[in-house]
Amino acid sequence: MRTFPLHAVLSWGALLSLGVYAARLGFLPQAWVVVGLGLYALLVLWGVRFGWRHALLALGLMAYWFPPAAFLVPLFFALIFGRGLSEKEQGALYGWALVWPALALLLIWHVFPTFYAFYLSLFERVNFLRPAAFSGLENYRILLQDPLFWRALGNTFWYVVFTVPVGLLLATVVAILLNTQVAFLGLYRTLYFLPYITALTAAAAVWRWIYHPEFGFLNWLLRTPGLDWLNTPKGVFALLLEPLGVQVQGFWAGPSLAFVAIMVMSVWHFLGYQVVILLAGLQAIPKEYYEAAELDGASFWQKHRLITWPLLSPTTFFLFTLGLIGAFQVFTQVYVLTPTGGVLQDTLTLAFYLYNKGFRDSDFSYASAIAMVTFLLILGLTLIQRRILERRVNYEI
Amino acid sequence: MRFRPTSLLVHLVLLGGGLIMAFPFYWMLATSLKSPQEALQAKPIWVPERMKPGNWLKAARLGDSPLGGGLAPGRSVELVFPGEKGRPPKAFIPRTPGAFFDPRADGTRVEVVYREGAWRVRLTNTTGEAFRFLPLVVLWPKEAPLNPPLPPDALRSQGEDWRLEWVNAVPGALGYLFHNYLEAWYAAPWGRYFFNSFFTALTQVAVGLFLAALAAFALARIPFPGKDAVFVLILATMMVPGEVLLIPNYVLLARLGWLDTYYALIVPWLASVFGIFLLRQFYLSLPQDLFDAARIDGAGYLTQLFRIALPLSLPGLVSYGIFTFLGAYNALLWPLIVTQSPEMRTVQLGLQAFVSEAGSDYGALMAASTLVILPVILGYFFAQRQFIQGIARSGLK
């Protein structure tokens, strides 16, 4: 005997309620909702044969009059009618009922917006209150000729290239050192970890004070006699950076080092997170491997190259991917340290440019185009990274 | 135990790195206890006057109560400047735009007289309540000594004169030590900011946890049609960076009329892919026998979830809670976009506004930063193990 797919009808009903809501907000044509309600009426008629008529009608009405209630309706159904069903039906009903609330929120706030961002980027300067003209890929064409976009992209690129590997390298060193020592582990871990849980706004405020051109601690340090790195024509920084075309004018005093300062601060902030994760990875490596290697007379470097590195590679890979994605979206540090984008916009990053375009100039379409380009970049990099690096990752312990 | 030089070296390296990591925190704390003239020194001051216990004792003698200081109604304090009858000291209430102003300032009676070889400034509290914090300023020529003696950093140089702020005249030990904190606290509606931040973060944790637990349980333990499709969809949303969602979600909130409400701060982030994955991982690791046994005893899926799976996955719940709380409490970009009015601003935005408005009052600025990071740091010290393991668990495969 065929049974009634209650779970499917429930989910479609709940989806319909989202459609109703979307139409009321102007995201969907009303006609679609009418068609959806019609289809739903057919479902209800089908349900009549199995005695679900009243329940389904109730859901349909609820979906129409008060859409948010539909989030939990499948769950109520499962609670009320779940007992008498077969095991398979029960699974289907409960499975959908439990997944539905989170799934609906994801659909509304993650899946739909992803497509909507692309849709918005195809219009001429949409400020969501006004109708706008469809312009195809025009925004992307403008974007590719926008010098500020290229500067933001360049800055973000340098940020990724610098902070991700440097952070990971430092974190690996610290984690390996911490793993060899037992004494004071808690103290060291706390010292390295505290920056990570510190709010970036507060941390950036402190670093801004440390970088202060006149009264900042760092500039005082760099001005110390014997260590005069900035003020002599050929100080250490000048010697290092001037061949690269960077004008050295003291931290924060001039544009050239502002972005370096942001990168240093970011490495400081995220180090603790990486250390904690790497340390957990290191502690999962069985001690016997090292003992066996020591019996075979392996040196310190051999042990790390042949045991630690391969066995730690999944953790490193995870942190690398995460760091890459996070670094591409750097905003807070830049915004707090240089609220106007620095001297001549020299600290502009992609996320900051998006914020400026979208919420300062209210040009939502152009900002959406920036968002889509960032998305594609991150997606591409992650895929490439997966292809190249994941082959070298060893998932077996 | 055998002494090993390498071990000492490792400790030195770790400690050096740790001190560098912790230095910004010390600098923040030290600056938050500095008087303005101490903060703005080209040569950094490592231990400000307000950190010295000797000065606490001096300050404790000023005012009615040793800790709180202050003047009871009707009481008065007299500042004596012995010497010739030259230029009289000035006492006034500053009204610079934006500076802190207390209406009670009008309740302070100020008399300046020359009597018995000394200028006397008498400040009387004529209001009905005791207070100690007023923006009253006393200026007197530098040649005149002052009686009673004040802690050295209570005075500020202003041209030919010494400048004394009323708060420094009767501070009590705590008022003296935490001067910058009080100033920062009264400069902005921090109470409201803290409430908003905590309310937002805790709601996100509680509701998000509930929804993620439901979905994760269904995905891990219930066979239902369409499960794979749902899982793939959730996986796919992980690939979308948060940046892409900013504009569409803003538009959606605007159409819902939810901008500048708690909904805007909370609802978009309730469904957390990270939470679903983390908890699913935990539920998958539980033995199937547990659930079979429960099933035989007549437990439905919800009973299995709430009586067996949830209690056993406590570590996962803690990880999720810590991550979500930190994310919500430390967020800057999203609240910046979706809130307008001061009543809806969060702590991070308050701090950001404070950073750009406070100008060169670095003491108050650092005090505000300390206040902002304090709850999380305290939480860390109370629940170190959970924090560390919670973070470490996010890297698990």
PDB file of N, CA and C in Angstrom, chain A residues 7 25-27 79 90-91 95-96 98-99 105 109 111 113 128 181 188 190 192-193 197-199 201-202 206 209 212 215 217 220 268 273 277 318 329 331 336 351 355 359 367 374-375 379, chain B residues 10-11 14 17-18 21 23-25 28 31 39-40 42 44 46 211 214 222 224-225 239 241-243 247-249 252 254-255 271 295 302 330 333 336-337 348 362 373 380 391 394-395:
ATOM      1  N   HIS A   7       5.983  14.268   4.960  1.00  0.00           N
ATOM      2  CA  HIS A   7       7.155  15.134   5.153  1.00  0.00           C
ATOM      3  C   HIS A   7       7.362  16.044   3.960  1.00  0.00           C
ATOM      4  N   LEU A  25       7.233  41.045   0.295  1.00  0.00           N
ATOM      5  CA  LEU A  25       8.326  42.014   0.404  1.00  0.00           C
ATOM      6  C   LEU A  25       8.782  42.502  -0.958  1.00  0.00           C
ATOM      7  N   GLY A  26       8.196  41.942  -2.017  1.00  0.00           N
ATOM      8  CA  GLY A  26       8.557  42.420  -3.346  1.00  0.00           C
ATOM      9  C   GLY A  26       9.740  41.720  -3.971  1.00  0.00           C
ATOM     10  N   PHE A  27      10.143  40.564  -3.444  1.00  0.00           N
ATOM     11  CA  PHE A  27      11.244  39.840  -4.054  1.00  0.00           C
ATOM     12  C   PHE A  27      10.754  38.883  -5.146  1.00  0.00           C
ATOM     13  N   LEU A  79       5.319  16.145  16.253  1.00  0.00           N
ATOM     14  CA  LEU A  79       5.005  15.872  17.658  1.00  0.00           C
ATOM     15  C   LEU A  79       3.593  15.305  17.799  1.00  0.00           C
ATOM     16  N   GLN A  90       8.108   7.808  10.018  1.00  0.00           N
ATOM     17  CA  GLN A  90       8.501   8.610  11.176  1.00  0.00           C
ATOM     18  C   GLN A  90       9.846   9.278  10.936  1.00  0.00           C
ATOM     19  N   GLY A  91      10.782   8.478  10.399  1.00  0.00           N
ATOM     20  CA  GLY A  91      12.099   9.039  10.088  1.00  0.00           C
ATOM     21  C   GLY A  91      11.979  10.222   9.143  1.00  0.00           C
ATOM     22  N   GLY A  95      12.912  13.754  10.431  1.00  0.00           N
ATOM     23  CA  GLY A  95      14.115  14.278   9.794  1.00  0.00           C
ATOM     24  C   GLY A  95      13.861  15.666   9.224  1.00  0.00           C
ATOM     25  N   TRP A  96      12.817  15.786   8.425  1.00  0.00           N
ATOM     26  CA  TRP A  96      12.524  17.080   7.824  1.00  0.00           C
ATOM     27  C   TRP A  96      12.101  18.101   8.859  1.00  0.00           C
ATOM     28  N   LEU A  98      13.038  18.348  11.916  1.00  0.00           N
ATOM     29  CA  LEU A  98      14.169  18.849  12.700  1.00  0.00           C
ATOM     30  C   LEU A  98      15.111  19.710  11.868  1.00  0.00           C
ATOM     31  N   VAL A  99      15.291  19.309  10.620  1.00  0.00           N
ATOM     32  CA  VAL A  99      16.216  20.054   9.768  1.00  0.00           C
ATOM     33  C   VAL A  99      15.604  21.391   9.347  1.00  0.00           C
ATOM     34  N   LEU A 105      16.206  29.044   7.722  1.00  0.00           N
ATOM     35  CA  LEU A 105      17.007  30.243   8.001  1.00  0.00           C
ATOM     36  C   LEU A 105      18.192  30.324   7.045  1.00  0.00           C
ATOM     37  N   TRP A 109      18.799  33.481   4.697  1.00  0.00           N
ATOM     38  CA  TRP A 109      19.891  34.414   4.999  1.00  0.00           C
ATOM     39  C   TRP A 109      21.217  34.047   4.371  1.00  0.00           C
ATOM     40  N   VAL A 111      21.489  31.271   1.320  1.00  0.00           N
ATOM     41  CA  VAL A 111      21.382  30.790  -0.056  1.00  0.00           C
ATOM     42  C   VAL A 111      20.757  31.857  -0.949  1.00  0.00           C
ATOM     43  N   PRO A 113      20.485  35.138  -0.466  1.00  0.00           N
ATOM     44  CA  PRO A 113      21.326  36.321  -0.657  1.00  0.00           C
ATOM     45  C   PRO A 113      22.480  36.096  -1.627  1.00  0.00           C
ATOM     46  N   PHE A 128      18.303  50.251  -3.170  1.00  0.00           N
ATOM     47  CA  PHE A 128      17.156  49.351  -3.169  1.00  0.00           C
ATOM     48  C   PHE A 128      15.794  50.043  -3.096  1.00  0.00           C
ATOM     49  N   GLN A 181      57.901  21.328  25.862  1.00  0.00           N
ATOM     50  CA  GLN A 181      58.030  21.710  27.268  1.00  0.00           C
ATOM     51  C   GLN A 181      56.762  21.366  28.031  1.00  0.00           C
ATOM     52  N   TYR A 188      52.252  30.078  29.197  1.00  0.00           N
ATOM     53  CA  TYR A 188      52.611  30.446  27.826  1.00  0.00           C
ATOM     54  C   TYR A 188      51.388  30.471  26.932  1.00  0.00           C
ATOM     55  N   THR A 190      48.326  30.969  27.695  1.00  0.00           N
ATOM     56  CA  THR A 190      47.516  32.159  27.971  1.00  0.00           C
ATOM     57  C   THR A 190      48.128  33.390  27.318  1.00  0.00           C
ATOM     58  N   TYR A 192      49.992  33.645  24.702  1.00  0.00           N
ATOM     59  CA  TYR A 192      49.847  33.674  23.245  1.00  0.00           C
ATOM     60  C   TYR A 192      48.384  33.741  22.819  1.00  0.00           C
ATOM     61  N   PHE A 193      47.514  33.251  23.687  1.00  0.00           N
ATOM     62  CA  PHE A 193      46.124  33.098  23.278  1.00  0.00           C
ATOM     63  C   PHE A 193      45.278  34.348  23.507  1.00  0.00           C
ATOM     64  N   ILE A 197      41.188  36.333  21.707  1.00  0.00           N
ATOM     65  CA  ILE A 197      39.838  36.578  22.207  1.00  0.00           C
ATOM     66  C   ILE A 197      39.582  38.064  22.474  1.00  0.00           C
ATOM     67  N   THR A 198      40.627  38.872  22.333  1.00  0.00           N
ATOM     68  CA  THR A 198      40.443  40.313  22.480  1.00  0.00           C
ATOM     69  C   THR A 198      39.725  40.853  21.241  1.00  0.00           C
ATOM     70  N   ALA A 199      38.723  41.667  21.473  1.00  0.00           N
ATOM     71  CA  ALA A 199      37.988  42.240  20.340  1.00  0.00           C
ATOM     72  C   ALA A 199      38.940  43.019  19.440  1.00  0.00           C
ATOM     73  N   THR A 201      38.419  45.579  17.661  1.00  0.00           N
ATOM     74  CA  THR A 201      38.318  47.031  17.817  1.00  0.00           C
ATOM     75  C   THR A 201      39.237  47.506  18.937  1.00  0.00           C
ATOM     76  N   ALA A 202      39.163  46.816  20.081  1.00  0.00           N
ATOM     77  CA  ALA A 202      39.975  47.224  21.218  1.00  0.00           C
ATOM     78  C   ALA A 202      41.456  47.031  20.895  1.00  0.00           C
ATOM     79  N   VAL A 206      44.489  49.865  20.750  1.00  0.00           N
ATOM     80  CA  VAL A 206      45.760  49.805  21.468  1.00  0.00           C
ATOM     81  C   VAL A 206      46.932  49.934  20.498  1.00  0.00           C
ATOM     82  N   TRP A 209      47.581  53.311  19.303  1.00  0.00           N
ATOM     83  CA  TRP A 209      48.297  54.076  20.321  1.00  0.00           C
ATOM     84  C   TRP A 209      49.774  53.711  20.302  1.00  0.00           C
ATOM     85  N   HIS A 212      51.458  55.407  17.447  1.00  0.00           N
ATOM     86  CA  HIS A 212      51.287  56.867  17.384  1.00  0.00           C
ATOM     87  C   HIS A 212      52.573  57.544  16.912  1.00  0.00           C
ATOM     88  N   PHE A 215      53.889  60.032  20.123  1.00  0.00           N
ATOM     89  CA  PHE A 215      53.997  59.517  21.488  1.00  0.00           C
ATOM     90  C   PHE A 215      53.918  58.003  21.537  1.00  0.00           C
ATOM     91  N   PHE A 217      54.760  54.040  21.426  1.00  0.00           N
ATOM     92  CA  PHE A 217      55.868  53.292  21.992  1.00  0.00           C
ATOM     93  C   PHE A 217      56.830  52.841  20.902  1.00  0.00           C
ATOM     94  N   TRP A 220      59.162  55.410  19.596  1.00  0.00           N
ATOM     95  CA  TRP A 220      60.184  55.715  20.596  1.00  0.00           C
ATOM     96  C   TRP A 220      61.287  54.658  20.517  1.00  0.00           C
ATOM     97  N   TRP A 268      49.748  39.274  15.046  1.00  0.00           N
ATOM     98  CA  TRP A 268      49.702  39.231  16.509  1.00  0.00           C
ATOM     99  C   TRP A 268      48.339  38.714  16.985  1.00  0.00           C
ATOM    100  N   TYR A 273      45.190  31.588  18.081  1.00  0.00           N
ATOM    101  CA  TYR A 273      44.240  30.610  17.551  1.00  0.00           C
ATOM    102  C   TYR A 273      44.988  29.491  16.842  1.00  0.00           C
ATOM    103  N   ILE A 277      45.274  25.378  17.883  1.00  0.00           N
ATOM    104  CA  ILE A 277      44.873  24.302  16.963  1.00  0.00           C
ATOM    105  C   ILE A 277      46.060  23.407  16.638  1.00  0.00           C
ATOM    106  N   PHE A 318      44.108  22.855   7.126  1.00  0.00           N
ATOM    107  CA  PHE A 318      42.878  23.478   7.633  1.00  0.00           C
ATOM    108  C   PHE A 318      43.117  24.947   7.965  1.00  0.00           C
ATOM    109  N   GLN A 329      38.934  38.703   3.664  1.00  0.00           N
ATOM    110  CA  GLN A 329      37.813  39.528   4.108  1.00  0.00           C
ATOM    111  C   GLN A 329      38.226  40.533   5.167  1.00  0.00           C
ATOM    112  N   PHE A 331      38.673  43.444   7.373  1.00  0.00           N
ATOM    113  CA  PHE A 331      37.971  44.726   7.410  1.00  0.00           C
ATOM    114  C   PHE A 331      38.229  45.480   8.715  1.00  0.00           C
ATOM    115  N   VAL A 336      39.318  50.341  11.841  1.00  0.00           N
ATOM    116  CA  VAL A 336      39.605  51.026  13.102  1.00  0.00           C
ATOM    117  C   VAL A 336      40.910  51.807  13.015  1.00  0.00           C
ATOM    118  N   ALA A 351      37.228  44.255   1.242  1.00  0.00           N
ATOM    119  CA  ALA A 351      36.051  44.363   2.104  1.00  0.00           C
ATOM    120  C   ALA A 351      35.777  45.827   2.443  1.00  0.00           C
ATOM    121  N   TYR A 355      32.503  48.037   1.593  1.00  0.00           N
ATOM    122  CA  TYR A 355      31.772  48.816   2.603  1.00  0.00           C
ATOM    123  C   TYR A 355      31.617  50.267   2.155  1.00  0.00           C
ATOM    124  N   PHE A 359      27.865  51.208   1.542  1.00  0.00           N
ATOM    125  CA  PHE A 359      27.199  51.841   2.669  1.00  0.00           C
ATOM    126  C   PHE A 359      27.585  53.289   2.872  1.00  0.00           C
ATOM    127  N   ALA A 367      28.805  47.554  -5.273  1.00  0.00           N
ATOM    128  CA  ALA A 367      29.342  46.816  -4.128  1.00  0.00           C
ATOM    129  C   ALA A 367      29.084  45.323  -4.295  1.00  0.00           C
ATOM    130  N   THR A 374      35.123  39.026  -5.194  1.00  0.00           N
ATOM    131  CA  THR A 374      35.820  38.451  -4.042  1.00  0.00           C
ATOM    132  C   THR A 374      35.458  36.979  -3.876  1.00  0.00           C
ATOM    133  N   PHE A 375      34.179  36.700  -4.009  1.00  0.00           N
ATOM    134  CA  PHE A 375      33.689  35.334  -3.881  1.00  0.00           C
ATOM    135  C   PHE A 375      34.405  34.425  -4.878  1.00  0.00           C
ATOM    136  N   LEU A 379      36.870  31.386  -4.035  1.00  0.00           N
ATOM    137  CA  LEU A 379      36.488  30.058  -4.522  1.00  0.00           C
ATOM    138  C   LEU A 379      37.610  29.475  -5.372  1.00  0.00           C
TER     139      LEU A 379
ATOM    140  N   VAL B  10      64.737  27.141  25.146  1.00  0.00           N
ATOM    141  CA  VAL B  10      63.345  27.074  24.680  1.00  0.00           C
ATOM    142  C   VAL B  10      62.462  27.943  25.558  1.00  0.00           C
ATOM    143  N   HIS B  11      62.683  27.838  26.880  1.00  0.00           N
ATOM    144  CA  HIS B  11      61.878  28.660  27.788  1.00  0.00           C
ATOM    145  C   HIS B  11      62.106  30.134  27.538  1.00  0.00           C
ATOM    146  N   LEU B  14      60.305  31.148  24.350  1.00  0.00           N
ATOM    147  CA  LEU B  14      58.858  31.181  24.573  1.00  0.00           C
ATOM    148  C   LEU B  14      58.461  32.378  25.408  1.00  0.00           C
ATOM    149  N   GLY B  17      58.810  35.630  23.365  1.00  0.00           N
ATOM    150  CA  GLY B  17      57.665  35.761  22.458  1.00  0.00           C
ATOM    151  C   GLY B  17      56.400  36.091  23.219  1.00  0.00           C
ATOM    152  N   GLY B  18      56.210  35.424  24.350  1.00  0.00           N
ATOM    153  CA  GLY B  18      55.010  35.652  25.149  1.00  0.00           C
ATOM    154  C   GLY B  18      54.943  37.082  25.656  1.00  0.00           C
ATOM    155  N   MET B  21      53.852  39.227  22.941  1.00  0.00           N
ATOM    156  CA  MET B  21      52.415  39.058  22.733  1.00  0.00           C
ATOM    157  C   MET B  21      51.621  39.819  23.778  1.00  0.00           C
ATOM    158  N   PHE B  23      52.684  42.400  25.592  1.00  0.00           N
ATOM    159  CA  PHE B  23      53.046  43.796  25.790  1.00  0.00           C
ATOM    160  C   PHE B  23      51.898  44.773  25.504  1.00  0.00           C
ATOM    161  N   PRO B  24      51.183  44.617  24.382  1.00  0.00           N
ATOM    162  CA  PRO B  24      50.091  45.570  24.151  1.00  0.00           C
ATOM    163  C   PRO B  24      49.087  45.619  25.295  1.00  0.00           C
ATOM    164  N   PHE B  25      48.872  44.493  25.951  1.00  0.00           N
ATOM    165  CA  PHE B  25      47.937  44.487  27.082  1.00  0.00           C
ATOM    166  C   PHE B  25      48.489  45.322  28.232  1.00  0.00           C
ATOM    167  N   MET B  28      48.248  48.934  27.343  1.00  0.00           N
ATOM    168  CA  MET B  28      46.874  49.413  27.442  1.00  0.00           C
ATOM    169  C   MET B  28      46.533  49.708  28.905  1.00  0.00           C
ATOM    170  N   THR B  31      48.567  52.710  30.254  1.00  0.00           N
ATOM    171  CA  THR B  31      48.069  53.991  29.729  1.00  0.00           C
ATOM    172  C   THR B  31      46.720  54.328  30.326  1.00  0.00           C
ATOM    173  N   ALA B  39      50.623  60.397  29.591  1.00  0.00           N
ATOM    174  CA  ALA B  39      50.443  59.639  28.356  1.00  0.00           C
ATOM    175  C   ALA B  39      51.184  60.295  27.209  1.00  0.00           C
ATOM    176  N   LEU B  40      51.174  61.605  27.183  1.00  0.00           N
ATOM    177  CA  LEU B  40      51.775  62.307  26.054  1.00  0.00           C
ATOM    178  C   LEU B  40      53.222  62.685  26.349  1.00  0.00           C
ATOM    179  N   ALA B  42      57.165  61.902  25.146  1.00  0.00           N
ATOM    180  CA  ALA B  42      57.907  61.276  24.054  1.00  0.00           C
ATOM    181  C   ALA B  42      58.599  60.013  24.564  1.00  0.00           C
ATOM    182  N   PRO B  44      58.489  56.900  26.904  1.00  0.00           N
ATOM    183  CA  PRO B  44      57.367  56.206  27.560  1.00  0.00           C
ATOM    184  C   PRO B  44      57.564  56.054  29.065  1.00  0.00           C
ATOM    185  N   TRP B  46      56.832  53.768  32.158  1.00  0.00           N
ATOM    186  CA  TRP B  46      56.480  52.357  32.367  1.00  0.00           C
ATOM    187  C   TRP B  46      55.526  52.179  33.526  1.00  0.00           C
ATOM    188  N   LEU B 211      18.630  25.320  17.341  1.00  0.00           N
ATOM    189  CA  LEU B 211      18.363  24.994  15.933  1.00  0.00           C
ATOM    190  C   LEU B 211      19.455  24.090  15.366  1.00  0.00           C
ATOM    191  N   LEU B 214      19.021  20.499  16.611  1.00  0.00           N
ATOM    192  CA  LEU B 214      17.947  19.793  15.898  1.00  0.00           C
ATOM    193  C   LEU B 214      18.441  19.309  14.537  1.00  0.00           C
ATOM    194  N   ILE B 222      19.053  10.401  11.782  1.00  0.00           N
ATOM    195  CA  ILE B 222      17.749  10.012  11.253  1.00  0.00           C
ATOM    196  C   ILE B 222      17.863   9.789   9.751  1.00  0.00           C
ATOM    197  N   PHE B 224      16.307   9.970   6.308  1.00  0.00           N
ATOM    198  CA  PHE B 224      15.097  10.540   5.705  1.00  0.00           C
ATOM    199  C   PHE B 224      15.385  10.896   4.248  1.00  0.00           C
ATOM    200  N   PRO B 225      14.382  10.853   3.400  1.00  0.00           N
ATOM    201  CA  PRO B 225      14.598  11.149   1.991  1.00  0.00           C
ATOM    202  C   PRO B 225      15.026  12.598   1.803  1.00  0.00           C
ATOM    203  N   MET B 239      30.922  27.616   1.372  1.00  0.00           N
ATOM    204  CA  MET B 239      31.869  28.183   0.416  1.00  0.00           C
ATOM    205  C   MET B 239      31.648  29.685   0.216  1.00  0.00           C
ATOM    206  N   PRO B 241      31.617  33.385   1.182  1.00  0.00           N
ATOM    207  CA  PRO B 241      32.154  34.242   2.253  1.00  0.00           C
ATOM    208  C   PRO B 241      31.096  35.211   2.764  1.00  0.00           C
ATOM    209  N   GLY B 242      31.236  35.584   4.013  1.00  0.00           N
ATOM    210  CA  GLY B 242      30.244  36.445   4.646  1.00  0.00           C
ATOM    211  C   GLY B 242      30.065  37.784   3.956  1.00  0.00           C
ATOM    212  N   GLU B 243      31.121  38.237   3.278  1.00  0.00           N
ATOM    213  CA  GLU B 243      31.079  39.517   2.591  1.00  0.00           C
ATOM    214  C   GLU B 243      29.957  39.601   1.558  1.00  0.00           C
ATOM    215  N   ILE B 247      25.237  42.931   1.605  1.00  0.00           N
ATOM    216  CA  ILE B 247      24.287  43.815   0.927  1.00  0.00           C
ATOM    217  C   ILE B 247      22.911  43.179   0.776  1.00  0.00           C
ATOM    218  N   PRO B 248      22.828  41.921   0.259  1.00  0.00           N
ATOM    219  CA  PRO B 248      21.487  41.321   0.150  1.00  0.00           C
ATOM    220  C   PRO B 248      20.780  41.233   1.499  1.00  0.00           C
ATOM    221  N   ASN B 249      21.511  40.874   2.538  1.00  0.00           N
ATOM    222  CA  ASN B 249      20.860  40.777   3.842  1.00  0.00           C
ATOM    223  C   ASN B 249      20.415  42.137   4.351  1.00  0.00           C
ATOM    224  N   LEU B 252      17.251  42.866   2.506  1.00  0.00           N
ATOM    225  CA  LEU B 252      16.170  42.052   3.067  1.00  0.00           C
ATOM    226  C   LEU B 252      15.670  42.658   4.385  1.00  0.00           C
ATOM    227  N   ALA B 254      15.933  45.703   5.364  1.00  0.00           N
ATOM    228  CA  ALA B 254      15.286  46.987   5.112  1.00  0.00           C
ATOM    229  C   ALA B 254      13.845  46.763   4.666  1.00  0.00           C
ATOM    230  N   ARG B 255      13.647  45.749   3.789  1.00  0.00           N
ATOM    231  CA  ARG B 255      12.279  45.502   3.308  1.00  0.00           C
ATOM    232  C   ARG B 255      11.404  44.968   4.431  1.00  0.00           C
ATOM    233  N   ALA B 271      21.110  30.610  12.070  1.00  0.00           N
ATOM    234  CA  ALA B 271      21.443  29.300  11.509  1.00  0.00           C
ATOM    235  C   ALA B 271      22.931  29.275  11.221  1.00  0.00           C
ATOM    236  N   ARG B 295      15.505   3.293  21.721  1.00  0.00           N
ATOM    237  CA  ARG B 295      14.379   3.038  20.826  1.00  0.00           C
ATOM    238  C   ARG B 295      13.545   1.861  21.343  1.00  0.00           C
ATOM    239  N   LEU B 302      12.847  12.758  19.392  1.00  0.00           N
ATOM    240  CA  LEU B 302      13.090  13.945  20.215  1.00  0.00           C
ATOM    241  C   LEU B 302      13.635  13.556  21.577  1.00  0.00           C
ATOM    242  N   ASN B 330      32.358  40.334  19.489  1.00  0.00           N
ATOM    243  CA  ASN B 330      33.448  41.081  18.879  1.00  0.00           C
ATOM    244  C   ASN B 330      33.117  41.643  17.509  1.00  0.00           C
ATOM    245  N   LEU B 333      31.513  44.904  11.846  1.00  0.00           N
ATOM    246  CA  LEU B 333      30.974  45.295  10.542  1.00  0.00           C
ATOM    247  C   LEU B 333      29.455  45.193  10.496  1.00  0.00           C
ATOM    248  N   LEU B 336      27.607  47.700  12.595  1.00  0.00           N
ATOM    249  CA  LEU B 336      27.886  49.006  12.007  1.00  0.00           C
ATOM    250  C   LEU B 336      26.910  49.292  10.871  1.00  0.00           C
ATOM    251  N   ILE B 337      26.610  48.251  10.093  1.00  0.00           N
ATOM    252  CA  ILE B 337      25.737  48.439   8.939  1.00  0.00           C
ATOM    253  C   ILE B 337      24.272  48.535   9.347  1.00  0.00           C
ATOM    254  N   GLN B 348      31.263  47.256  20.616  1.00  0.00           N
ATOM    255  CA  GLN B 348      32.362  47.489  19.673  1.00  0.00           C
ATOM    256  C   GLN B 348      32.163  48.805  18.924  1.00  0.00           C
ATOM    257  N   TYR B 362      44.330  59.653  25.585  1.00  0.00           N
ATOM    258  CA  TYR B 362      44.632  58.231  25.443  1.00  0.00           C
ATOM    259  C   TYR B 362      44.363  57.439  26.708  1.00  0.00           C
ATOM    260  N   ILE B 373      37.141  44.726  26.617  1.00  0.00           N
ATOM    261  CA  ILE B 373      37.650  43.348  26.528  1.00  0.00           C
ATOM    262  C   ILE B 373      37.543  42.627  27.864  1.00  0.00           C
ATOM    263  N   TYR B 380      37.544  34.040  30.192  1.00  0.00           N
ATOM    264  CA  TYR B 380      38.652  33.141  29.875  1.00  0.00           C
ATOM    265  C   TYR B 380      39.332  32.642  31.148  1.00  0.00           C
ATOM    266  N   ILE B 391      38.177  26.032  21.383  1.00  0.00           N
ATOM    267  CA  ILE B 391      38.809  26.554  20.173  1.00  0.00           C
ATOM    268  C   ILE B 391      39.522  25.419  19.441  1.00  0.00           C
ATOM    269  N   SER B 394      37.545  23.272  17.120  1.00  0.00           N
ATOM    270  CA  SER B 394      37.065  23.772  15.834  1.00  0.00           C
ATOM    271  C   SER B 394      37.947  23.281  14.700  1.00  0.00           C
ATOM    272  N   GLY B 395      39.163  22.817  15.030  1.00  0.00           N
ATOM    273  CA  GLY B 395      40.050  22.358  13.972  1.00  0.00           C
ATOM    274  C   GLY B 395      39.916  20.879  13.701  1.00  0.00           C
TER     275      GLY B 395
END
